[in-house]
Backbone as CSV, one residue per row, in Angstrom:
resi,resn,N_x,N_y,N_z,CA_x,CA_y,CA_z,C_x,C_y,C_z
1,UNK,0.837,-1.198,0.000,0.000,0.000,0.000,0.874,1.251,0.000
2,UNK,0.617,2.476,-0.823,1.219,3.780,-0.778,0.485,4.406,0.132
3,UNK,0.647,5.305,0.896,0.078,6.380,1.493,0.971,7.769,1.213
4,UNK,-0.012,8.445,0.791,0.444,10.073,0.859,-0.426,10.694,1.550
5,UNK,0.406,11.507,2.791,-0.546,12.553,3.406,0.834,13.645,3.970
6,UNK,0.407,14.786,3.331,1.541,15.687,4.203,1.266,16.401,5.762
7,UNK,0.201,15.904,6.392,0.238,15.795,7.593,1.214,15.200,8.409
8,UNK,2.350,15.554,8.951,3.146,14.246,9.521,2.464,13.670,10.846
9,UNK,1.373,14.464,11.529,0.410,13.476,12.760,-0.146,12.707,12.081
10,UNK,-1.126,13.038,11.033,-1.811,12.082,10.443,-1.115,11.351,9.757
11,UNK,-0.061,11.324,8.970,0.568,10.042,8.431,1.357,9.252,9.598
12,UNK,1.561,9.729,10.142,2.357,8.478,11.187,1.575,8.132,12.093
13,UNK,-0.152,8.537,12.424,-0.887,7.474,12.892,-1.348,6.617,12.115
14,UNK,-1.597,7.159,10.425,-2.298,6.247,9.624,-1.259,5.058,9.733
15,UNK,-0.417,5.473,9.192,0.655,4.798,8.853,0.822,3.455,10.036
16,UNK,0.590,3.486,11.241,0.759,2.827,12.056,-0.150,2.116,12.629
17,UNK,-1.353,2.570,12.278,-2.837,2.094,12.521,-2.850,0.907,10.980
18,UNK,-2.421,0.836,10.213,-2.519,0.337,8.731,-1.498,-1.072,8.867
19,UNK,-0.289,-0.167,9.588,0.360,-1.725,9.892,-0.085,-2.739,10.565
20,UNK,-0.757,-2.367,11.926,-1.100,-2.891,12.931,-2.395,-3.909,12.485
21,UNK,-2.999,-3.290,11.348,-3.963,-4.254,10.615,-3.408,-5.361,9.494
22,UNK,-2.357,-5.208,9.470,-1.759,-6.113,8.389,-0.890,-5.872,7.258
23,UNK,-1.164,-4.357,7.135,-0.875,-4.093,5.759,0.451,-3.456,5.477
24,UNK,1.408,-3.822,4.422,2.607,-3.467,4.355,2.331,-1.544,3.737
25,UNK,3.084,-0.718,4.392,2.642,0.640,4.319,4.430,1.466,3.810
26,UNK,4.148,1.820,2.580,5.081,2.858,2.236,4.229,4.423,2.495
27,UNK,4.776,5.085,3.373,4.081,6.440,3.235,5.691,7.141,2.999
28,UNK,4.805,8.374,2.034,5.074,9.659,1.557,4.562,11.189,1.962
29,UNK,5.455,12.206,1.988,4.685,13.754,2.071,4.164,13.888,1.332
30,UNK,4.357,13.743,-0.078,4.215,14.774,-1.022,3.616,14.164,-2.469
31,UNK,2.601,14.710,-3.282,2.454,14.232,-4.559,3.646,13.470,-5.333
32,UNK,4.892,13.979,-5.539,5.564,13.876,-6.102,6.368,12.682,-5.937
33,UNK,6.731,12.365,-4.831,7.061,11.462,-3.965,6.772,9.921,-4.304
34,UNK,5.155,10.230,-4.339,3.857,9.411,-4.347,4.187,8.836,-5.835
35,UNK,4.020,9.526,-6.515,4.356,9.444,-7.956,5.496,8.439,-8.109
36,UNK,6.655,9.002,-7.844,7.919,7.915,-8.212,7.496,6.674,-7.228
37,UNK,7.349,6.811,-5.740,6.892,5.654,-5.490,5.676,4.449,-6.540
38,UNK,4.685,4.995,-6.793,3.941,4.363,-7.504,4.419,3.469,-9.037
39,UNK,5.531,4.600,-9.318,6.300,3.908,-10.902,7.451,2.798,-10.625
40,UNK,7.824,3.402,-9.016,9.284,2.072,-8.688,8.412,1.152,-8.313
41,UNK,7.727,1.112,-7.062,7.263,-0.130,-6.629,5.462,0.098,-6.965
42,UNK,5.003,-0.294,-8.320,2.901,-0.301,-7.999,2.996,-0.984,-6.776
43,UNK,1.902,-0.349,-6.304,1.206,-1.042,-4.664,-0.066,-1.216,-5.352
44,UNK,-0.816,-1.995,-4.649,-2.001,-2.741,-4.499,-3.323,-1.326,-4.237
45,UNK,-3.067,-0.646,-3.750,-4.279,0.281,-3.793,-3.270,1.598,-3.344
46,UNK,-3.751,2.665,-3.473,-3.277,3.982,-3.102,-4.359,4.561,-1.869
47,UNK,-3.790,5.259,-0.692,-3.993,6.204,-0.100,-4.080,7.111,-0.428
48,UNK,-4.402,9.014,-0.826,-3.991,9.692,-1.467,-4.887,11.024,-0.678
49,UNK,-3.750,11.967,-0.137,-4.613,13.114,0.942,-4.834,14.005,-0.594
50,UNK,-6.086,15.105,-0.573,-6.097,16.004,-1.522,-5.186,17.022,-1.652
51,UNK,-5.402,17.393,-0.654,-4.699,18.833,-0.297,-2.693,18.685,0.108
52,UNK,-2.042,18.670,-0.788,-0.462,18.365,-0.667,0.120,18.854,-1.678
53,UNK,1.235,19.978,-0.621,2.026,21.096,-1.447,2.529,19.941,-3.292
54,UNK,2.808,20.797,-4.076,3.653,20.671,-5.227,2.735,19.923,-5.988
55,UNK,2.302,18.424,-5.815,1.303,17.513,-6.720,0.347,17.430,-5.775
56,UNK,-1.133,17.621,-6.420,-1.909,17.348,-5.316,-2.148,15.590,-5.729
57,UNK,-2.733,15.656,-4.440,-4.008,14.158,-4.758,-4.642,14.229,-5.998
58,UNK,-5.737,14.966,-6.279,-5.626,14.593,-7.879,-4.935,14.986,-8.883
59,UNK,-4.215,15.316,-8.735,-3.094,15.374,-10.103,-2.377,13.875,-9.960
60,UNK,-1.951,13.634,-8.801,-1.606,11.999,-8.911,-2.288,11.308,-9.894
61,UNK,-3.695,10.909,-9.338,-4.709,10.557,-9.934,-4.936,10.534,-11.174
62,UNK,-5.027,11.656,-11.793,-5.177,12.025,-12.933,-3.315,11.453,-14.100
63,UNK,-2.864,12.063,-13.292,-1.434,10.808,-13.923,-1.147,9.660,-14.367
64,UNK,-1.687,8.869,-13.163,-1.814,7.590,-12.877,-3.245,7.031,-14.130
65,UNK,-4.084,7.732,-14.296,-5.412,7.433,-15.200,-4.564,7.235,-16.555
66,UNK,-4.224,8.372,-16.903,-3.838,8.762,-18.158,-2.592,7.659,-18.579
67,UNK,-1.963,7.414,-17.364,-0.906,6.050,-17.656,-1.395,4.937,-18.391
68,UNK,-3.033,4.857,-18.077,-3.278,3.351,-17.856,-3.603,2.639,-16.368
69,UNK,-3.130,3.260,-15.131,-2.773,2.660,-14.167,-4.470,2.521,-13.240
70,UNK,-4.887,1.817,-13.031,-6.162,0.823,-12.481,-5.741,0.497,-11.413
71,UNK,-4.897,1.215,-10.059,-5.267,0.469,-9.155,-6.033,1.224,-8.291
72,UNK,-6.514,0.522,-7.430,-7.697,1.333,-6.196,-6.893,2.380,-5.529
73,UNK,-7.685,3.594,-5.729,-7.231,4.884,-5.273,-8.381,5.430,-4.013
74,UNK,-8.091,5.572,-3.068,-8.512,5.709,-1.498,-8.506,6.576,-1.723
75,UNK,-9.144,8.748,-1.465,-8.976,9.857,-1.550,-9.277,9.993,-0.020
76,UNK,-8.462,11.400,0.742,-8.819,11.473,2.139,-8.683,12.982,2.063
77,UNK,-10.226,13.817,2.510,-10.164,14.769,1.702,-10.493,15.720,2.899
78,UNK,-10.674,16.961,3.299,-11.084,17.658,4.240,-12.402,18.818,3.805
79,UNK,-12.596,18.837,2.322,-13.483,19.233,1.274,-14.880,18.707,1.329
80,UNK,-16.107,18.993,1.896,-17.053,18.472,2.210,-18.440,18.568,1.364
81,UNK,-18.187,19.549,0.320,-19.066,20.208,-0.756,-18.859,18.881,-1.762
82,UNK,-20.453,19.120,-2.257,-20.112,17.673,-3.631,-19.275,18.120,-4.495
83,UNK,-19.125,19.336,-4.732,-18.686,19.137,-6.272,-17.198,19.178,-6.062
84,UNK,-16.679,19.065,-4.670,-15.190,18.558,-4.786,-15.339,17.533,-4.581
85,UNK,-16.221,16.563,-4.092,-16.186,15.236,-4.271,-16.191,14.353,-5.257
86,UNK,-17.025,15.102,-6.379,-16.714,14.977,-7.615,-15.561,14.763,-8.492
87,UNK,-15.097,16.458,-7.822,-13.487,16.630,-8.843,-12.962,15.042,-8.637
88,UNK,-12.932,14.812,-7.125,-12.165,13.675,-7.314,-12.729,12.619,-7.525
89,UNK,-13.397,12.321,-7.999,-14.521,10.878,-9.087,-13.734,11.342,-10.362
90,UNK,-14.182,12.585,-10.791,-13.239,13.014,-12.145,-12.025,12.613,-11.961
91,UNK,-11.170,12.895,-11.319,-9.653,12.818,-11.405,-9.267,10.880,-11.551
92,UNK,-10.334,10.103,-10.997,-10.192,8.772,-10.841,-10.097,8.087,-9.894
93,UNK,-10.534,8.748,-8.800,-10.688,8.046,-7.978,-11.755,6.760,-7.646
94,UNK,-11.246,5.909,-6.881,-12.762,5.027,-6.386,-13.532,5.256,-5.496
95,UNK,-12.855,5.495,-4.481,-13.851,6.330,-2.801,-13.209,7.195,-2.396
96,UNK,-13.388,7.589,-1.555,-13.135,9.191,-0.579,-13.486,8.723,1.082
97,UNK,-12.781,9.346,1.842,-12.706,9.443,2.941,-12.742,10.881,3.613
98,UNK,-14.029,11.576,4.531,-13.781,12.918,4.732,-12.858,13.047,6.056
99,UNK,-12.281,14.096,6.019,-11.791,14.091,7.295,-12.526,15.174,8.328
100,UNK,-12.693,15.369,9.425,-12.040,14.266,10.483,-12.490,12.557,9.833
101,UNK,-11.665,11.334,10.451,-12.620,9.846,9.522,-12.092,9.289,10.958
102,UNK,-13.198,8.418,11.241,-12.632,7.402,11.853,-11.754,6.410,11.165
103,UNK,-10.643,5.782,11.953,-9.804,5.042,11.177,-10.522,3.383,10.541
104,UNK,-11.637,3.315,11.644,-12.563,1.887,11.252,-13.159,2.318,9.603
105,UNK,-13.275,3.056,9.542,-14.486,3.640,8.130,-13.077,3.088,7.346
106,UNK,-11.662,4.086,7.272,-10.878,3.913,6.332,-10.430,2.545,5.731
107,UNK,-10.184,1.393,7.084,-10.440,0.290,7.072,-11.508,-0.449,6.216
108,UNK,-12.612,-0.032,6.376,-13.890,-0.928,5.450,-13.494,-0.578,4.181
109,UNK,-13.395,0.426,3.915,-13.682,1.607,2.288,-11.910,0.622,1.648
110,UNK,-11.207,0.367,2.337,-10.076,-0.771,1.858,-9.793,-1.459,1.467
111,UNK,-11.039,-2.599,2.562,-11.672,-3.710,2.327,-12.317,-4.183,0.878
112,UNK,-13.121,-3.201,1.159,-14.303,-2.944,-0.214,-13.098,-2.825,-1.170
113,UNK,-12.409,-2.095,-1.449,-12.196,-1.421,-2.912,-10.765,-3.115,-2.774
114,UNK,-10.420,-3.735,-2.074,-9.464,-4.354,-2.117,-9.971,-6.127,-2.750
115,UNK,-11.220,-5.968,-2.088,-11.795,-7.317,-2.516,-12.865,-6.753,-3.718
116,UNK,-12.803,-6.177,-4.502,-13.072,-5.601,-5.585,-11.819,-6.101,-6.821
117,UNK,-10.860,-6.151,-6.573,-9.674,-6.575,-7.690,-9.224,-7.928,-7.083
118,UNK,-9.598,-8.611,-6.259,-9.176,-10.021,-5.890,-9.860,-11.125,-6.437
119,UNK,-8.876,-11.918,-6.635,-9.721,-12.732,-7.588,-10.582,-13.923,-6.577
120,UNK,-10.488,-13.636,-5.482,-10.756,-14.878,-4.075,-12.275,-14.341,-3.811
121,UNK,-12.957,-14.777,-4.449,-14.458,-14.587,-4.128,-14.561,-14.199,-2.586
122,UNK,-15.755,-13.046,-2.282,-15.774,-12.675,-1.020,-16.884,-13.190,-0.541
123,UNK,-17.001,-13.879,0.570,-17.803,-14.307,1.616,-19.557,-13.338,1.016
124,UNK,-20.456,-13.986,1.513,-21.271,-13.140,1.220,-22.013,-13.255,-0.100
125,UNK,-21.647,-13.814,-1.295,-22.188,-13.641,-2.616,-21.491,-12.852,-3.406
126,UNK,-22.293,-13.246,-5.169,-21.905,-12.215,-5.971,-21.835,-11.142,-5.887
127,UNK,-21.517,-10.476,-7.294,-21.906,-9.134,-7.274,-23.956,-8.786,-7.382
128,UNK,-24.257,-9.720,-8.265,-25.923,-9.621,-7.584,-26.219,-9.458,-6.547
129,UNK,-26.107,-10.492,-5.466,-26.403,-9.850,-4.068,-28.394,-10.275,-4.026
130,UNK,-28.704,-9.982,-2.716,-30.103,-9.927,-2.538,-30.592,-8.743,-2.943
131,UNK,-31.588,-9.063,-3.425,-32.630,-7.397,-4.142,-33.668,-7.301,-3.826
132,UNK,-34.534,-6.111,-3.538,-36.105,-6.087,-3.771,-36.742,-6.015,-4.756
133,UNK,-37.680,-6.922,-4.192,-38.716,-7.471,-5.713,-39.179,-6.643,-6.136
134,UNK,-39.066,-6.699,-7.830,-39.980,-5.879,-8.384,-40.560,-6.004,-9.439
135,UNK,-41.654,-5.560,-10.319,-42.305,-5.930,-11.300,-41.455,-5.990,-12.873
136,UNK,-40.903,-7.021,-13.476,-39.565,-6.726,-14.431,-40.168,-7.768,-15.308
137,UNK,-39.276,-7.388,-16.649,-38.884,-8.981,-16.671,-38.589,-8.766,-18.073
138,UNK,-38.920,-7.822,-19.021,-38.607,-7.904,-20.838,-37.578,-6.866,-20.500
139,UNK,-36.947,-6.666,-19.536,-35.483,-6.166,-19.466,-34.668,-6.670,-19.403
140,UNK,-34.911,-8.347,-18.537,-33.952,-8.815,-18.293,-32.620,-8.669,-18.928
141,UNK,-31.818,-8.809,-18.314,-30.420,-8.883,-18.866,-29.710,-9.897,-19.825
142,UNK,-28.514,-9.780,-20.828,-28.283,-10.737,-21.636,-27.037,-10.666,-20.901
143,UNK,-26.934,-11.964,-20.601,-25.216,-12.015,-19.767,-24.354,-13.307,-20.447
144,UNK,-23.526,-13.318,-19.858,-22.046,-14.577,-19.925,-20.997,-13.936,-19.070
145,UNK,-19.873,-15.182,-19.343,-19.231,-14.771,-18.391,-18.007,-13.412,-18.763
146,UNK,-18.523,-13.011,-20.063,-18.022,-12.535,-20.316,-18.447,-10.603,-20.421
147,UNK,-19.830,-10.539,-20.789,-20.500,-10.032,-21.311,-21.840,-9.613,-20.765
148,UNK,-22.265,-8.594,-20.489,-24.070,-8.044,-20.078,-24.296,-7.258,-20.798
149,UNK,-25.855,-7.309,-21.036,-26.407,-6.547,-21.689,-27.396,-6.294,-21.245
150,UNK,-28.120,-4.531,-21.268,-29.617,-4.527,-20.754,-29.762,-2.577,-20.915
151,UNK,-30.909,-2.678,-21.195,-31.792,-0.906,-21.709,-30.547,-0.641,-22.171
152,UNK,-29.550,-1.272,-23.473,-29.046,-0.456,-24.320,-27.786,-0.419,-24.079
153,UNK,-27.607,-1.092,-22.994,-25.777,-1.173,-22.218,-25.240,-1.861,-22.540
154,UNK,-24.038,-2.411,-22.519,-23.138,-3.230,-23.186,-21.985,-2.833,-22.409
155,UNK,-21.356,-4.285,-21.308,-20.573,-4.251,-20.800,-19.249,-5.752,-20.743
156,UNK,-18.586,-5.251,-21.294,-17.363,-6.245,-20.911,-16.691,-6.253,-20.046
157,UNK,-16.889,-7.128,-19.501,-16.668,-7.558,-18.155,-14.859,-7.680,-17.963
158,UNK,-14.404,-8.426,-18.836,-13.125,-8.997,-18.885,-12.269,-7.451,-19.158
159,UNK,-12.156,-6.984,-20.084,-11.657,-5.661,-20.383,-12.138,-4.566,-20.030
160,UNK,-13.218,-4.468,-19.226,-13.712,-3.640,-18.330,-13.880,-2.379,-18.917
161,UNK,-14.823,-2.631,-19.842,-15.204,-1.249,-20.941,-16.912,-1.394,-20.950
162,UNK,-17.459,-0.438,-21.072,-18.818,0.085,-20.988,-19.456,0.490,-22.359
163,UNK,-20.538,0.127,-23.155,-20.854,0.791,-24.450,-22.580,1.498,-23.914
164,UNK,-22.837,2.616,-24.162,-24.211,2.711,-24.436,-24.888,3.373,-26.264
165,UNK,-25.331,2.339,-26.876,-25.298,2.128,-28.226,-23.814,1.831,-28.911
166,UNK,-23.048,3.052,-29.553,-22.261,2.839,-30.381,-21.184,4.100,-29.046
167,UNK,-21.767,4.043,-28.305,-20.577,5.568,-27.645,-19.981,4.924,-26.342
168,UNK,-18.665,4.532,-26.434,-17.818,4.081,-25.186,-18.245,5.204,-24.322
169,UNK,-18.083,4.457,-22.789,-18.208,5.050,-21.693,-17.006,5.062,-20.834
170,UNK,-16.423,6.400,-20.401,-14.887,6.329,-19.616,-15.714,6.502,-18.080
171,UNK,-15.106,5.464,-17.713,-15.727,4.793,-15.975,-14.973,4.658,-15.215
172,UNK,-14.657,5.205,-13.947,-13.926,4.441,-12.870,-14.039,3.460,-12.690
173,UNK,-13.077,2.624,-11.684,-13.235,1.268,-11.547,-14.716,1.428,-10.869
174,UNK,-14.960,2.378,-9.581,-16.641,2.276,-8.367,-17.379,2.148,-9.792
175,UNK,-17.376,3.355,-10.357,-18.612,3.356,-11.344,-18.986,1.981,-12.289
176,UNK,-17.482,1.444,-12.824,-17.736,0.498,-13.969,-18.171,-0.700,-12.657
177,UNK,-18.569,-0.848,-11.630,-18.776,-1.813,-10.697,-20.463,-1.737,-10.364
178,UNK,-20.662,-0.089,-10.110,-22.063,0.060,-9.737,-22.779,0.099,-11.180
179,UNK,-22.572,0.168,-12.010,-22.879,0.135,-13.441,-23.254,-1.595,-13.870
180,UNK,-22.286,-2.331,-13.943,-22.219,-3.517,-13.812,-23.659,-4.228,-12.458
181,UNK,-23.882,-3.799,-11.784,-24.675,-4.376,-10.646,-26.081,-3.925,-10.950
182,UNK,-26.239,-2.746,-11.197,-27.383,-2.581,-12.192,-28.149,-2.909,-13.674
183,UNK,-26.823,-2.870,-14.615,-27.034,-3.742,-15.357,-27.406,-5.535,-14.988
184,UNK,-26.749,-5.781,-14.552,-27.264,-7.506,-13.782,-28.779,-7.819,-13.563
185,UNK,-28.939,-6.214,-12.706,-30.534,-6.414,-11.982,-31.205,-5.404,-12.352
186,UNK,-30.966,-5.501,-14.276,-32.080,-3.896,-14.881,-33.475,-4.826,-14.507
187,UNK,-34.134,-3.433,-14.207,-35.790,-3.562,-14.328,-36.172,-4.201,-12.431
188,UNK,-34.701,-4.114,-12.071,-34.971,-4.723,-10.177,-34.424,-3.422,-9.669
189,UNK,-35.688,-2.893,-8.541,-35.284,-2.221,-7.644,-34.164,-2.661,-6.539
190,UNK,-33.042,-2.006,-6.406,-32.169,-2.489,-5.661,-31.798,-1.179,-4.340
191,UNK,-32.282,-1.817,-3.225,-31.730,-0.636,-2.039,-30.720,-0.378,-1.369
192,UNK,-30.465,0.784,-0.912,-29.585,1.574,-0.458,-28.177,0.866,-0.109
193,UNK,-29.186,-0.687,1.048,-28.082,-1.266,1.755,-27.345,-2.242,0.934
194,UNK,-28.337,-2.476,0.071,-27.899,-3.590,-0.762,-26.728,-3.371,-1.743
195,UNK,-26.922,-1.893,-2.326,-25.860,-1.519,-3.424,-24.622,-1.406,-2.226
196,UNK,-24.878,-0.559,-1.157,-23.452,0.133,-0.546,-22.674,-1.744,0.076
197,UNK,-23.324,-2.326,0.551,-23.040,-3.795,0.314,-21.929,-4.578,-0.867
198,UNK,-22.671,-4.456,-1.776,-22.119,-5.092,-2.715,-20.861,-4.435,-3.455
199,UNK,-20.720,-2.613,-3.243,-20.206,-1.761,-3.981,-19.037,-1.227,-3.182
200,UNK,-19.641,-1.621,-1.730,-18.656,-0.562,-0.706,-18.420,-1.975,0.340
201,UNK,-18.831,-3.307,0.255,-19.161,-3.828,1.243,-19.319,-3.343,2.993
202,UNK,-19.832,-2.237,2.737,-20.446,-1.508,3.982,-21.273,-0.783,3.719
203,UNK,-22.508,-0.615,4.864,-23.610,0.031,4.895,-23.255,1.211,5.065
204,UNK,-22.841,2.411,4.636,-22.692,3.978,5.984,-23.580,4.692,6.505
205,UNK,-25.015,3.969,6.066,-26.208,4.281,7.146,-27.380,5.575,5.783
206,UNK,-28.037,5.979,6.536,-28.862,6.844,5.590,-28.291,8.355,5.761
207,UNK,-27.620,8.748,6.222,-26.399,10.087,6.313,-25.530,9.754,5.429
208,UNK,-25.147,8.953,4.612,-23.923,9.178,3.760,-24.636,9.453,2.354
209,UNK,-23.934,10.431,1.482,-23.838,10.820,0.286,-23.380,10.214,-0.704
210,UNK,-22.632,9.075,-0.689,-21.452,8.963,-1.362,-22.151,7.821,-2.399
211,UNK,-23.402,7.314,-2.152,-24.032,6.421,-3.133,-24.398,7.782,-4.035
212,UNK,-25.388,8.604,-3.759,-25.938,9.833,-4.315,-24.677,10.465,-5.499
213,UNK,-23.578,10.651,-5.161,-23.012,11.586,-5.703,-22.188,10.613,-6.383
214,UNK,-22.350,9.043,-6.822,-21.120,8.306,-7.348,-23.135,7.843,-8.675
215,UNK,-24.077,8.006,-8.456,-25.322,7.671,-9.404,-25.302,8.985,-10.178
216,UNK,-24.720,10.325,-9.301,-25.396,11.635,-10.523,-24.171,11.535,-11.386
217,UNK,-23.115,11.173,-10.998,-22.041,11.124,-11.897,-22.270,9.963,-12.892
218,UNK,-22.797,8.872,-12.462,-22.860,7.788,-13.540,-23.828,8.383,-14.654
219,UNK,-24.912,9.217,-13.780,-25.754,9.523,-14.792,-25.570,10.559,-15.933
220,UNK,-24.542,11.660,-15.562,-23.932,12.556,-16.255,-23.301,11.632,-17.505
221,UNK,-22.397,10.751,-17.059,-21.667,9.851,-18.331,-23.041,9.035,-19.135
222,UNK,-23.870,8.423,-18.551,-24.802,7.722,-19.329,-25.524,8.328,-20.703
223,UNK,-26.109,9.840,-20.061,-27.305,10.061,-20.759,-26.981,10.808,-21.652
224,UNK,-27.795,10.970,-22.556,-27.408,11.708,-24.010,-29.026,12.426,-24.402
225,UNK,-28.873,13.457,-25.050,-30.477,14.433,-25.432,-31.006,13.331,-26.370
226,UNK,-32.464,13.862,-25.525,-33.206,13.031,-26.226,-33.223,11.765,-25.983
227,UNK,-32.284,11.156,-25.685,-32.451,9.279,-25.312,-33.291,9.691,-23.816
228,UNK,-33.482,8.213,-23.745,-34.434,8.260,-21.991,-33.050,7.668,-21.374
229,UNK,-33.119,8.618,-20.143,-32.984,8.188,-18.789,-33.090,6.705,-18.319
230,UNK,-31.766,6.599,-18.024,-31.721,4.686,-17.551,-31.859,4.651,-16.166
231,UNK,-31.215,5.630,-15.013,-30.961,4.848,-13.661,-32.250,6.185,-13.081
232,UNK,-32.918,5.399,-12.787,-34.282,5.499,-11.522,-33.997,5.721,-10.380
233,UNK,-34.529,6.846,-9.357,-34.432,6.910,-8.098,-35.772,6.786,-7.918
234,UNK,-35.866,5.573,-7.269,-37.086,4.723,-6.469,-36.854,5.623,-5.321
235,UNK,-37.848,6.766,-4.656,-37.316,7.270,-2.984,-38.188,6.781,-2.120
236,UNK,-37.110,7.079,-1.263,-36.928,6.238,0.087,-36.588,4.799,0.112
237,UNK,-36.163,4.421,-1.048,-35.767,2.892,-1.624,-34.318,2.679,-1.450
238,UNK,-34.033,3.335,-3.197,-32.925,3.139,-3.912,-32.972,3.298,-5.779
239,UNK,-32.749,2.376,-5.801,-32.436,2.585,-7.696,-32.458,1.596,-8.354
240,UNK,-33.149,2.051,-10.256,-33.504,0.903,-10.741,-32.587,1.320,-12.419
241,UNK,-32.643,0.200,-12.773,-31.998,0.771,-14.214,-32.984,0.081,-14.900
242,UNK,-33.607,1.155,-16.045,-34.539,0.831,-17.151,-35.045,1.744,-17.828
243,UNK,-35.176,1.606,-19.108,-35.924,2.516,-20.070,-36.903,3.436,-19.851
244,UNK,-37.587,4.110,-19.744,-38.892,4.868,-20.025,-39.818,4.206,-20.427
């Protein structure tokens, strides 16, 4: 694991709280740092504070995208407004962490994004998961193990690319995941706990944002004038993917 935070309290508790759980921990001050670390030794997921003199957190990010480079990027941000939560969905990230964080949260959001690229099936089920019932069924999905299809989507699974009609879709890994889980279960209402489950393998209760603001972004990339609207907010539910 990399960690960058130019806090030196906060990196040398993270840093030590991270070992103490298992995990082998290179920390860094600085963007830059972060950077050559990431090109000498890739680590398995990135840590990455926003706010750090010379390279920020997302400029890493955004580096690392443009490389090619796919591994799980952790953001730990002190920015509490969506639309910096955003920037960093834009820049490539997978999750975010606000600060102040408890160190248990940083832990799960780890978990999740770590057993997300493992190939060791996780306890618990697929990526389907349990759903609430709902009235469906000439949506169903066209799948393999390679391949889904449903209201117009087209996803490869293996190369991890997204089509809606003839127009590629550029996806984070969260997105090309929550994208994928909806496609599976178009035309099924699926709730709150169930997606942050399968997506985050943790619930963060009905106070967290972070399902909300990772669907308006999917939906920004999805939709096009004039086509209908695919992902549904069922409220007080959750969300459905299907046609008009």
């Amino acid at each position: 694991m990399l960690l960058a935070e130019d806090d030196r309290a906060i990196r040398h508790a993270l840093e030590r709280a991270l070992t103490l759980e298992g995990y082998h921990v290179t920390a860094v001050a600085d963007g830059v740092e972060a950077l050559a670390q990431a090109h000498r030794n890739p680590p398995d997921v990135l840590v990455l504070d926003v706010m750090m003199p010379g390279i920020d957190g997302l400029q890493v990010c955004r580096v690392l995208r443009a490389e090619g480079n796919r591994t799980p990027i952790l953001m730990l941000t002190a920015l509490v407004e969506t639309a910096d939560r955003i920037a960093g969905l834009d820049a490539g990230a997978d999750d975010y962490v606000v600060k102040p964080f408890d160190v248990e949260e940083v832990f799960a959001r780890l978990r999740a994004l770590l057993r997300r690229t493992s190939p060791v099936p996780v306890p618990g089920g697929g990526p389907e998961g349990p759903v609430r019932e709902a009235q469906v069924s000439s949506e169903a999905p066209v799948s393999s193990d390679r391949q889904v299809e449903a209201a117009g989507l087209r996803m490869d699974l293996q190369a991890r690319r997204a089509w809606r009609g003839g127009r590629e879709l550029e996806l984070t890994r969260t997105e090309f995941e929550l994208l994928e889980l909806l496609v599976r279960n178009a035309g099924i209402v699926l709730d709150h706990s169930t997606i942050y489950d399968r997506i985050w393998g943790y619930d963060f209760g009905p106070g967290s944002k972070n399902l909300a603001v990772y669907v308006g972004y999917l939906r920004r990339k999805l939709d096009e004038p004039g086509a209908p609207q695919l992902i549904h907010t069922v409220r007080g539910v959750g969300y459905v993917l299907r046609e008009d």
